[in-house]
Coordinates of C-alpha atoms in Angstrom, one line a residue:
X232 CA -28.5 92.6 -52.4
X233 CA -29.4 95.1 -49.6
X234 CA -29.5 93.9 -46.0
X235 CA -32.3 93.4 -43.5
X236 CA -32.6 97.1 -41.7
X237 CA -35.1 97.0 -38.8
X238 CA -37.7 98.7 -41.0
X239 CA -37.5 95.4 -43.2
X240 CA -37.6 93.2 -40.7
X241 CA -41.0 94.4 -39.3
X242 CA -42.8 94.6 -42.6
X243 CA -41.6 91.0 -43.5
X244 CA -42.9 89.4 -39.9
X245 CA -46.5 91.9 -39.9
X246 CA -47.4 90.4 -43.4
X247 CA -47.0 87.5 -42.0
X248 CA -50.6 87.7 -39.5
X249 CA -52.5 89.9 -42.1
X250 CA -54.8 87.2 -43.3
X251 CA -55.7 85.6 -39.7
X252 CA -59.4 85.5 -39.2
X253 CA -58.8 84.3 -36.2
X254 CA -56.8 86.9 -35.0
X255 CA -58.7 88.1 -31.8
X256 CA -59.6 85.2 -28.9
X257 CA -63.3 86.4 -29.7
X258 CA -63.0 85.7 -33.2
X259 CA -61.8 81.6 -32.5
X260 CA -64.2 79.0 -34.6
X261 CA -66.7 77.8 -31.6
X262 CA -67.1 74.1 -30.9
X263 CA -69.9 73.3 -32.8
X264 CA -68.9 72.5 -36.4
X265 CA -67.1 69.4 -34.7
X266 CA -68.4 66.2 -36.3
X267 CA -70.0 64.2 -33.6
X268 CA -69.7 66.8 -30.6
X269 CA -73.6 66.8 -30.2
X270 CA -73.7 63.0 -29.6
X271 CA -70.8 63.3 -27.3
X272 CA -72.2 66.4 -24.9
X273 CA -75.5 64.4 -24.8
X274 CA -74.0 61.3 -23.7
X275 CA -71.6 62.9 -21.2
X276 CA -74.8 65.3 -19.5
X277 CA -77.0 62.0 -19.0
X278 CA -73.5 60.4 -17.4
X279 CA -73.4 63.1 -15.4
X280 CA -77.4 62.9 -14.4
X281 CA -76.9 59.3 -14.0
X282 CA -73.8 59.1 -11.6
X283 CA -72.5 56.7 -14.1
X284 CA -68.4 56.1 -13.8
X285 CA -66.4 58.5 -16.3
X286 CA -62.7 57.2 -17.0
X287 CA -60.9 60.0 -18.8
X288 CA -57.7 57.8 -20.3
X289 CA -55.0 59.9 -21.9
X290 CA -51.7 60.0 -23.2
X291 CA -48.1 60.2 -21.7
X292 CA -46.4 63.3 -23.7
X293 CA -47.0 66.6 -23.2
X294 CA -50.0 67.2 -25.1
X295 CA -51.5 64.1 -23.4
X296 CA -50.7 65.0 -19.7
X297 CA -52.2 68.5 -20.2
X298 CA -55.1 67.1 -21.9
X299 CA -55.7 64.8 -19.2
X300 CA -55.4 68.1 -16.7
X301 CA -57.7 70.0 -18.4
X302 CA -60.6 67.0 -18.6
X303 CA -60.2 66.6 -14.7
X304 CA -60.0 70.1 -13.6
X305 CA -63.0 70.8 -15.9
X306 CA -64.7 68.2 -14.3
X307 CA -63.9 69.2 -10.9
X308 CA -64.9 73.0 -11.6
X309 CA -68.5 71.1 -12.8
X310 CA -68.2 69.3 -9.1
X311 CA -68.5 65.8 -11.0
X312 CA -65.9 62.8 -10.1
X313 CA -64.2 61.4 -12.7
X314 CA -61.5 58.3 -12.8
X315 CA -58.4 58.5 -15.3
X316 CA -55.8 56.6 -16.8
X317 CA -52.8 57.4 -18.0
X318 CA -51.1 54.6 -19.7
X319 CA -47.6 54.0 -19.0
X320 CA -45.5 53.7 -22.4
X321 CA -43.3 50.0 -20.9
X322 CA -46.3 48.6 -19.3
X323 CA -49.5 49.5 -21.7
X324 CA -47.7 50.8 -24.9
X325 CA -49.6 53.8 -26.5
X326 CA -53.1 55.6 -26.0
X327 CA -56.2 52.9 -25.4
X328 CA -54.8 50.1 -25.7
X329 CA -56.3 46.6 -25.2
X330 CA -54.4 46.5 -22.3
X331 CA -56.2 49.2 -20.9
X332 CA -59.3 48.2 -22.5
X333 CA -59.3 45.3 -20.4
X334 CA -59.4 48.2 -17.1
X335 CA -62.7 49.3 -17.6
X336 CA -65.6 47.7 -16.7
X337 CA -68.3 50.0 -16.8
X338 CA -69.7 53.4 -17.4
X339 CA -68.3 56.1 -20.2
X340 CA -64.8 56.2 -21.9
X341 CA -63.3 59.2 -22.6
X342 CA -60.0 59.5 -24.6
X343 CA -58.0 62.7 -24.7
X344 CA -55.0 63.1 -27.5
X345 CA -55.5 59.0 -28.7
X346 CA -57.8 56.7 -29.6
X347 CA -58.4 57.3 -33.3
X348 CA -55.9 54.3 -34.0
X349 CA -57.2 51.8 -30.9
X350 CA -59.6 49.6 -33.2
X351 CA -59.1 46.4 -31.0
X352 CA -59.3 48.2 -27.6
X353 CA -62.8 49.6 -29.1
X354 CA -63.7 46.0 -29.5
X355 CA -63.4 45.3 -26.2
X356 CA -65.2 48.1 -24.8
X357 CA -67.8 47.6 -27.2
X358 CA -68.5 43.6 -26.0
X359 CA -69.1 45.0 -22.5
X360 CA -71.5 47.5 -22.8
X361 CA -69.0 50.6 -22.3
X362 CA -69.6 53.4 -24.3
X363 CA -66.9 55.3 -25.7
X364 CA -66.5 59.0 -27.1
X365 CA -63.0 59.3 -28.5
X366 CA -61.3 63.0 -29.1
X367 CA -58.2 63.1 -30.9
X368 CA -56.2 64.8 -33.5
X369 CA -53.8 62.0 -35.0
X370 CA -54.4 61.0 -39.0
X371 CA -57.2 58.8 -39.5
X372 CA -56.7 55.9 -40.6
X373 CA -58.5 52.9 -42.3
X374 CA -60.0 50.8 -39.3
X375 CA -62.5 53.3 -37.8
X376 CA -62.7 52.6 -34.0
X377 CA -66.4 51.2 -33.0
X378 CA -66.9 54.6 -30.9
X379 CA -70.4 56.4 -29.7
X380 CA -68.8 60.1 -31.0
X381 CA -65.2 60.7 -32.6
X382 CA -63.9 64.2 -32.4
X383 CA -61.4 65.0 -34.4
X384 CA -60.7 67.7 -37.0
X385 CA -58.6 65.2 -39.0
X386 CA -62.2 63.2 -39.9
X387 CA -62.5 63.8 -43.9
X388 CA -66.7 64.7 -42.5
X389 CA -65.7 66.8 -39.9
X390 CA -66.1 70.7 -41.1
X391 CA -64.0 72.5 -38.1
X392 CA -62.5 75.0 -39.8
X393 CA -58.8 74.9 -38.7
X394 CA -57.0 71.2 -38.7
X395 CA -53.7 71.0 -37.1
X396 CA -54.5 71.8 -33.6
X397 CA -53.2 69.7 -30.8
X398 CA -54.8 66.7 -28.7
X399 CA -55.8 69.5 -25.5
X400 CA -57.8 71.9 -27.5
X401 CA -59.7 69.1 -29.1
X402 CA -60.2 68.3 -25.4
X403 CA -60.9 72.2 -24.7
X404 CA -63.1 72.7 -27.2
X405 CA -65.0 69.4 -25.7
X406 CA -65.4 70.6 -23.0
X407 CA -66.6 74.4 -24.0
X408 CA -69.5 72.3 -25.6
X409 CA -70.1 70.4 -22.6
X410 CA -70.8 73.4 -20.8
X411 CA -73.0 75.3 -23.0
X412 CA -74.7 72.2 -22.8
X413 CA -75.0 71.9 -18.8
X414 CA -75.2 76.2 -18.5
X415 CA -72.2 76.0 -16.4
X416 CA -70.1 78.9 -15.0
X417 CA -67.0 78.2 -15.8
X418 CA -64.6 80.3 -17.5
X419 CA -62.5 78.5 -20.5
X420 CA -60.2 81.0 -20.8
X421 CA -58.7 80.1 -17.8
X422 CA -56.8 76.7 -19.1
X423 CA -54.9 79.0 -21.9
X424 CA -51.6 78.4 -20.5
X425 CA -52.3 75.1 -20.1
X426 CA -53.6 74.4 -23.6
X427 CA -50.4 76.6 -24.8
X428 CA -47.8 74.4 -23.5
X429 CA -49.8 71.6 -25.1
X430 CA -49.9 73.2 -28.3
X431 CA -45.8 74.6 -28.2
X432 CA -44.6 71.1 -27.6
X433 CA -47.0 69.2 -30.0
X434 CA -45.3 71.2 -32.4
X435 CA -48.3 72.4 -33.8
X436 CA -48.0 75.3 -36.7
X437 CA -48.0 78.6 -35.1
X438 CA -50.1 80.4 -37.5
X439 CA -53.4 81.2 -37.5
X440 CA -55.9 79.7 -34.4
X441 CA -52.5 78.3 -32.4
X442 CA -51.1 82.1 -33.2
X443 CA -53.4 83.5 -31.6
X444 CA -53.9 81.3 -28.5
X445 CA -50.2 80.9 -27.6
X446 CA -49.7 84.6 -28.0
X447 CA -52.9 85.2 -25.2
X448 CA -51.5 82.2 -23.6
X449 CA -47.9 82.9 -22.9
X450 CA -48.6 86.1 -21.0
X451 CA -51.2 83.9 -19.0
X452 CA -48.4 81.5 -18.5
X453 CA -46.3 84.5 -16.8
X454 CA -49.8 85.7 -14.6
X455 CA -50.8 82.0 -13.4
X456 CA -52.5 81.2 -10.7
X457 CA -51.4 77.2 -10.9
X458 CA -48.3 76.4 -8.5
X459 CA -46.7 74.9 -11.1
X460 CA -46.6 77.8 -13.2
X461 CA -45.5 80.1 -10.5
X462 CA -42.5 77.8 -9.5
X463 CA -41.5 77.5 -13.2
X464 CA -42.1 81.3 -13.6
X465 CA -39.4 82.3 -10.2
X466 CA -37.2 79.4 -12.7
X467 CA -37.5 81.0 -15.6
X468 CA -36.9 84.7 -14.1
X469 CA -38.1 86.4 -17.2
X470 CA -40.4 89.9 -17.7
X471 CA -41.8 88.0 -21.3
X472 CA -42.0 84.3 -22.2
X473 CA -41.3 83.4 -25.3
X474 CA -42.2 80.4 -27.4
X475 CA -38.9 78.6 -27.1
X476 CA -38.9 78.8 -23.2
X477 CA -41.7 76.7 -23.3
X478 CA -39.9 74.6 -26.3
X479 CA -36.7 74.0 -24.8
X480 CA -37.2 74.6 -21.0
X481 CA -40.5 74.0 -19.9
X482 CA -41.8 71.0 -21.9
X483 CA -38.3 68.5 -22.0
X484 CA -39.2 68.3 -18.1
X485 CA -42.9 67.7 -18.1
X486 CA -42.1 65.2 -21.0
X487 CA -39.6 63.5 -19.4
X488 CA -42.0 61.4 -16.6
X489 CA -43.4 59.9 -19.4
X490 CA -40.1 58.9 -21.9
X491 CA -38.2 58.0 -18.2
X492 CA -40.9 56.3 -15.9
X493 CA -45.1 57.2 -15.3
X494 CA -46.7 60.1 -16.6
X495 CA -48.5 60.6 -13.7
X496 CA -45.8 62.5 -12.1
X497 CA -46.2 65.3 -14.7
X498 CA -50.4 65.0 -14.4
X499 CA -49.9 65.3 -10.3
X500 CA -47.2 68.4 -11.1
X501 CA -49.7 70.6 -13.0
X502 CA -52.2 69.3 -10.6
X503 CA -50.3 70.8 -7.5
X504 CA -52.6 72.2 -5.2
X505 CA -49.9 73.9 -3.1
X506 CA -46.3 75.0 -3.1
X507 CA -44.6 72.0 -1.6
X508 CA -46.4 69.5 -3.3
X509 CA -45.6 71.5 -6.9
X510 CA -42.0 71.6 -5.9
X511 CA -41.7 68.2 -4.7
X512 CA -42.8 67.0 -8.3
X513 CA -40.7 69.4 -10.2
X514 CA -37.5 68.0 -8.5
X515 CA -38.1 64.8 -9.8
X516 CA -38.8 65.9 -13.1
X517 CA -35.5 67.8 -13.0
X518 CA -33.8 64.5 -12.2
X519 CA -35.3 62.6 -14.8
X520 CA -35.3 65.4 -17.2
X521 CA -31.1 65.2 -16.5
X522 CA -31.5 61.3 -16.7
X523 CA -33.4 61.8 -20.1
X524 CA -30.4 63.9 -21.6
X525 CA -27.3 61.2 -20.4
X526 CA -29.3 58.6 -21.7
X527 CA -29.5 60.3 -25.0
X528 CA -26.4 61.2 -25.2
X529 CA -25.6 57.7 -25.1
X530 CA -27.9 56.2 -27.3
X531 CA -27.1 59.1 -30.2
X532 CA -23.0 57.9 -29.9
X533 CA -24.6 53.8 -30.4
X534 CA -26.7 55.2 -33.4
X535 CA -24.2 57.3 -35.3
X536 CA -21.7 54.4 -35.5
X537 CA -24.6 52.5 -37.6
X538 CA -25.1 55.5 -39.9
X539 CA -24.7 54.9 -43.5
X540 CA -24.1 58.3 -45.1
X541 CA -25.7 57.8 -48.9
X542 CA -28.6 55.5 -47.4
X543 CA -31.6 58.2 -47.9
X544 CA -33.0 57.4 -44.2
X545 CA -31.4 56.8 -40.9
X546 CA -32.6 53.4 -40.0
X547 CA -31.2 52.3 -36.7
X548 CA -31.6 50.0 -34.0
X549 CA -29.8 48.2 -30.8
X550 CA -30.6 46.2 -28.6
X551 CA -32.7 47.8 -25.3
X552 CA -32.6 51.6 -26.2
X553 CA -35.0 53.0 -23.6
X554 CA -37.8 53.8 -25.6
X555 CA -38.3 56.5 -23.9
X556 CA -35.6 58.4 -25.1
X557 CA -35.5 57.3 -28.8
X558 CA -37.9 59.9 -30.3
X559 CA -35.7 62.4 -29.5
X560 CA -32.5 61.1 -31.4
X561 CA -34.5 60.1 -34.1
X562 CA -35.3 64.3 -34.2
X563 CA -31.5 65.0 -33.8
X564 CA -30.6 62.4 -35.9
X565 CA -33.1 63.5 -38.6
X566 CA -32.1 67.1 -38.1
X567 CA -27.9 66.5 -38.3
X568 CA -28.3 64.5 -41.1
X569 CA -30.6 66.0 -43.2
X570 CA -33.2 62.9 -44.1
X571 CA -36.0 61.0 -42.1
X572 CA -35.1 59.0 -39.3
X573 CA -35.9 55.7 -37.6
X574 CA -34.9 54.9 -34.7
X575 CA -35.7 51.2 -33.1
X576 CA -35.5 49.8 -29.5
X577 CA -35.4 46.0 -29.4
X578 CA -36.5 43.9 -26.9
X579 CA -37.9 39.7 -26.7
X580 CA -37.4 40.2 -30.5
X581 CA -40.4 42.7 -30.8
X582 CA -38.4 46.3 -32.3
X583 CA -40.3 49.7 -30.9
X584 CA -39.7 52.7 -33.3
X585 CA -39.9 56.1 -33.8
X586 CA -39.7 58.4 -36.8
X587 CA -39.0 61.6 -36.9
X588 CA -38.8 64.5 -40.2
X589 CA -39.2 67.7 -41.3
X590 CA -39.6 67.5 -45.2
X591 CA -43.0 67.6 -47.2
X592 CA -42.8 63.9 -47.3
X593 CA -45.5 62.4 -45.3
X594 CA -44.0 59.9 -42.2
X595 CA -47.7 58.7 -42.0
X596 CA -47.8 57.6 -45.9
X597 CA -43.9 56.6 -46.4
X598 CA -44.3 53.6 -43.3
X599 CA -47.8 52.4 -44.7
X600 CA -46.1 51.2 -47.7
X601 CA -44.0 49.0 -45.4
X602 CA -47.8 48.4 -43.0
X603 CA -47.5 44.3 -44.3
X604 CA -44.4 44.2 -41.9
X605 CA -45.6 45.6 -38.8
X606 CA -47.4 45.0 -35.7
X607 CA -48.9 48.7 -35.6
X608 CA -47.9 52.2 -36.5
X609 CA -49.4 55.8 -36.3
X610 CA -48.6 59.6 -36.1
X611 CA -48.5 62.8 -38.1
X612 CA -46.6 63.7 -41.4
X613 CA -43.5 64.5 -39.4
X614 CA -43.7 62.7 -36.1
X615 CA -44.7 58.4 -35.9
X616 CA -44.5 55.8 -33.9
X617 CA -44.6 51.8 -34.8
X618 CA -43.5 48.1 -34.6
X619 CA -42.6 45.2 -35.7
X620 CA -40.9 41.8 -35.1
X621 CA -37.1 42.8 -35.4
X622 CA -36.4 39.9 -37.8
X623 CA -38.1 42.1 -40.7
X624 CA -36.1 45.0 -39.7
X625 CA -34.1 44.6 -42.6
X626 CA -36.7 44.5 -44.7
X627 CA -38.3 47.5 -43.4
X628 CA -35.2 49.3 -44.3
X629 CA -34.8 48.5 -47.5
X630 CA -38.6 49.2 -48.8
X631 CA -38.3 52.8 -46.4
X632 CA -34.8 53.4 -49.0
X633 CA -36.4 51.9 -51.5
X634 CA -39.5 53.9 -51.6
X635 CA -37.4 57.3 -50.5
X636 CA -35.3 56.7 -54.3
X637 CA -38.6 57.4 -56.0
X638 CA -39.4 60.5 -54.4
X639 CA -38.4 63.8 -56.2
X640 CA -39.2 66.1 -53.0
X641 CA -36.5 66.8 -50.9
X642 CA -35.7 64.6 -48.1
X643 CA -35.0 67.6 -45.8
X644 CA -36.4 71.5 -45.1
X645 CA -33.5 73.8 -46.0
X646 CA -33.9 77.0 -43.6
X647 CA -34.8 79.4 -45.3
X648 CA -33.8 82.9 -43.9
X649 CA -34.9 86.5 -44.4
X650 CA -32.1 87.5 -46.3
X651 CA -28.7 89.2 -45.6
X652 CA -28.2 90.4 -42.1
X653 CA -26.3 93.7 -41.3
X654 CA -24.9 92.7 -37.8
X655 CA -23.9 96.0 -36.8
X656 CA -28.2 97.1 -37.0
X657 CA -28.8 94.7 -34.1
X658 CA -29.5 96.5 -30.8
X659 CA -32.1 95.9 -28.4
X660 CA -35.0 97.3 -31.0
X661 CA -34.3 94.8 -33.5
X662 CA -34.8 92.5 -30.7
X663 CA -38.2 94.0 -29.6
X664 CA -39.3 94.0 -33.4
X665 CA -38.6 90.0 -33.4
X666 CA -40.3 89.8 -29.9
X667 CA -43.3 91.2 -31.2
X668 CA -44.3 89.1 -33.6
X669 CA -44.1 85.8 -30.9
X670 CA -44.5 83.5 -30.9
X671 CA -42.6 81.4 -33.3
X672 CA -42.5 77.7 -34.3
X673 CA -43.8 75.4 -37.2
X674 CA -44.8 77.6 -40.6
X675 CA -44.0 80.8 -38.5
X676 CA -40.3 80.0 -38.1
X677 CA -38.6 82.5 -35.6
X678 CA -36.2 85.0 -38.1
X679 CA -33.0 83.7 -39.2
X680 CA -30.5 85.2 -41.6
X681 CA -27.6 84.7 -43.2
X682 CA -24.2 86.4 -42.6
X683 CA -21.7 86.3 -45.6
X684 CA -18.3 86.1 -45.7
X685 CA -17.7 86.4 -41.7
X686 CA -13.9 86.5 -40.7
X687 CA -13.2 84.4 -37.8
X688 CA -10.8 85.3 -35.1
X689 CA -11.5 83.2 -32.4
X690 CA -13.2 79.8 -32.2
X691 CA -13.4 78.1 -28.5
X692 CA -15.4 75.2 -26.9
X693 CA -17.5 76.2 -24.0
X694 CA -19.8 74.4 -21.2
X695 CA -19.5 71.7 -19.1
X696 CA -18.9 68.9 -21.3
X697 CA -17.2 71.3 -23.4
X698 CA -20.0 70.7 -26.7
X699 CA -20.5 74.1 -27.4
X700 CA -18.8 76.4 -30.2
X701 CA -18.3 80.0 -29.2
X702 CA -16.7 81.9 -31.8
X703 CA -15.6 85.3 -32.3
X704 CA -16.6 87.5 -35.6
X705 CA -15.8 90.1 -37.6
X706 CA -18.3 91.2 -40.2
X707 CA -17.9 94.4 -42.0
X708 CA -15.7 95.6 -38.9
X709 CA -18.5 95.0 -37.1
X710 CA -16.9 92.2 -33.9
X711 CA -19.7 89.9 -32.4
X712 CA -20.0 86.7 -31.2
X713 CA -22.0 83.8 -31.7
X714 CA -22.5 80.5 -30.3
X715 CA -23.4 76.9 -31.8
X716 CA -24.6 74.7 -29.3
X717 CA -23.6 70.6 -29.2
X718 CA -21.3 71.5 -31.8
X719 CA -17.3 70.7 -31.0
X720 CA -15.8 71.1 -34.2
X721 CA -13.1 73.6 -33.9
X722 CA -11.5 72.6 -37.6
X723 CA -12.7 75.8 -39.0
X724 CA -12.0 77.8 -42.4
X725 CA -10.7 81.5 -41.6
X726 CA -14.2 83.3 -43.2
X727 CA -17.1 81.7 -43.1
X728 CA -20.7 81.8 -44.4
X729 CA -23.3 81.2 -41.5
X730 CA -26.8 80.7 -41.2
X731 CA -27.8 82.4 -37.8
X732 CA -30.8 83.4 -35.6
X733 CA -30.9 85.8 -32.8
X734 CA -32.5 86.0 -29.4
X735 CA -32.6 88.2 -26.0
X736 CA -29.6 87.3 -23.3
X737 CA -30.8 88.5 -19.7
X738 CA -28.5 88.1 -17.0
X739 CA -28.4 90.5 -13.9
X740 CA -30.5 92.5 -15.6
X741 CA -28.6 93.8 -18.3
X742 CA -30.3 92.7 -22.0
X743 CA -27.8 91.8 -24.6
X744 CA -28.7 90.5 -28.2
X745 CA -27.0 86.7 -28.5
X746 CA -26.3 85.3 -32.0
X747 CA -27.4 81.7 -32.1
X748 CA -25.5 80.0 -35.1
X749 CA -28.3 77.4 -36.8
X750 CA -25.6 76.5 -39.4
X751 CA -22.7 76.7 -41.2
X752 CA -22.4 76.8 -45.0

């Protein structure tokens, strides 16, 4: 079998765009083809004429906050007040809630990343009077909210043309219409690296639309005019951004106000009209972003101790997990052990979930088969939130093995890589061939390759906490080495088959080519 040369490499990742008819920003699908936009730009320019109260209410993730920042900025730019809410997960649980429902006493509702699932809190609005327009991008399910307009892609009678974009360019896209509709001077392109880090964190596939956007959006990321931005870019200290510095760097701290305490720290951070302000907020973030990690840490070591190896889902739970935190091992969880996983918080005998996967098995689909046990539930095919009263837990987990027994797909994505690698071909243009093609993520999976037969000479742990493998290589008489983070297993065979991705290392200004090890055969 003949190894990946550079040459390779780039014809592989080009065919990969060639079909994209969205491939220029000029070229994206424009607003109108949304089901139920009309209704909703109407109702929002006789608001607006009417000085009626607006209340934008969002959601407490990523894509939620930066919806939320969009809506109010937008609104600002048009010089029209607007009130928001952004629930807090302990206090009002998810998205419009009845809770939340019970805020609002007048005037227009507008719901940014949620709403498609809050039936009851639609009931509510409805009985006084308050009209409600909901944009969202979550699977529909069978109770239809009582709403004025619903935007979202995901509608079986909506004909946008591309589907799996995030909650903040529904939001965009609402609010391009709303300005054709007003004749306002406001340019949209402006919130692009907004709307990417939206789109990078809600795991969104990077193909197509989202391609084209991140890639437009990153480089406005690096030239932003937003104080947040700037103080993350002097952080970051890099000429290009890539996809996972927004993945892995940027996003865990803006997510972490809402898993660790009020979203509205993250909403005031992007907000930040001036430098102190901005870095005020990011220093709390930081904390609770470090926070975030211990507690994980913690909560991972509880979980793994309940782990039955041939169950075909991790079903897990203890007693006050901070719920906050529990999505992410679930996605650890899921990833280490190859199958879906569910991770519960209880607390007063009601147990908070979340599921994560990455298989073709739908989340959404396999928990609706268990829906005559639980209080609610929502999400996407690979990401969902639910509960139910912890006495059926049990229950739950048997129907969730149960129904996983009958299913023929696999319960987990192998990687699948680009073929043999020749380590010794990697200099700095292989690296700018794999740059190119950026940004990376879901269906557009950054390279990764295997290495056969590697002959180790070396193997030591690294870090603070000491949870990272370093080891030392030889392949072909080629020597390199490669890292494997939150990995501490130094019980190693003397050659090894590895599965291996590979990325830029900056420091003092000298570029390097770093071998990330994914896995190990």
């Amino acid at each position: 079998m003949s190894k990946i040369t550079k040459q390779r490499l780039f014809e592989i990742l080009k065919a990969r765009h060639l079909n994209n008819p969205y491939s220029k920003l000029a070229s994206i699908p424009s607003p109108n083809s949304f089901k139920d936009i009309d209704i909703a730009t109407k109702r929002v320019k006789e608001a607006i004429q009417n000085k009626e109260k607006i209340t934008i209410v969002g959601d407490y993730d990523v894509d939620g906050v930066v919806s939320t920042t969009i809506m109010l900025e937008f609104f600002e730019d048009l010089g029209v007040k607007v009130d928001y809410i952004i629930p807090n997960r302990f206090e009002h649980g998810y998205g419009l809630s009845t809770k939340i429902a019970d805020m609002i006493s007048e005037g227009l509702v507008i719901t940014v990343d949620n709403g498609i699932s809050a039936y009851e809190a639609s009931l509510i609005l409805k009985e006084k009077n308050v009209d409600l327009i909901i944009t969202d991008h979550h699977t529909v399910g069978e109770k239809i909210p009582l709403a004025l307009a619903i935007i979202n892609p995901k509608q079986n009678d909506c004909n946008f043309e591309f589907k799996e974009i995030c909650g903040a360019q529904v939001a965009w896209y609402f609010c391009a219409a709303i300005k054709k509709e007003l004749n306002a001077n406001i340019d949209l392109s402006s919130y692009l690296d907004l709307l990417t880090l939206a789109i990078i964190a809600d795991i969104m596939p990077m193909t197509s639309l989202n391609h084209t956007m991140v890639k437009q959006g990153l480089k406005k990321i690096k030239s932003s005019k937003r104080e947040a931005f700037k103080l993350l870019n002097q952080h970051i200290q890099k000429e290009f951004l890539v996809s996972d510095d927004i993945g892995f760097t940027i996003a865990p701290k803006i997510n972490s106000a809402g898993r660790m305490e009020d979203a509205s720290l993250a909403l005031e951070f992007l907000l930040s009209k001036c430098q102190n302000s901005a870095y005020e907020a990011l220093s709390v973030l930081d904390e609770l972003n470090n926070y975030r990690k211990t507690l994980q840490e913690d909560i991972s070591s509880k979980a793994e101790k309940q782990i039955k190896i041939l169950d075909k889902a991790v079903v897990v739970w203890g007693e006050n997990w901070h719920e906050g935190v529990i999505g992410i091992v679930a996605s650890k969880l899921s990833n280490k052990y190859k199958k879906p996983a569910f991770i519960f918080s209880i607390n007063n005998g009601i147990a908070k979930g979340s599921a994560r996967a990455n298989s073709q098995i739908s989340l959404y689909e396999l928990i609706s088969k268990a829906s005559h046990l639980l209080l609610g539930f929502g999400g996407h095919k690979n990401a969902a939130g639910l509960s139910l009263n912890s006495s059926n837990l049990e229950a739950f987990k048997e129907i969730i093995n149960s129904e996983l027994n009958q299913v023929n797909d696999s319960l987990h994505n192998e990687y699948i890589t680009l073929g043999e690698l020749d380590v010794s071909s990697v200099d700095l243009e292989f690296i700018s061939i794999i740059e190119e093609f950026e940004p990376y993520g879901l269906e557009n999976e950054r390279p990764i390759f295997n290495v056969s037969n590697a002959k180790l000479i070396k193997s030591e742990l690294i870090g603070k906490d000491k949870n990272h493998l370093k080891l030392t290589l030889n392949s072909d008489g080629f020597i390199f080495e490669a890292l494997k983070f939150y990995d501490n297993n130094t019980s190693l065979t003397d050659t090894l088959n590895l599965i291996l991705s590979i990325s830029k290392n900056e420091f003092r200004g000298v570029v390097t080519p770093s071998f990330l090890i994914q896995e190990i055969l």
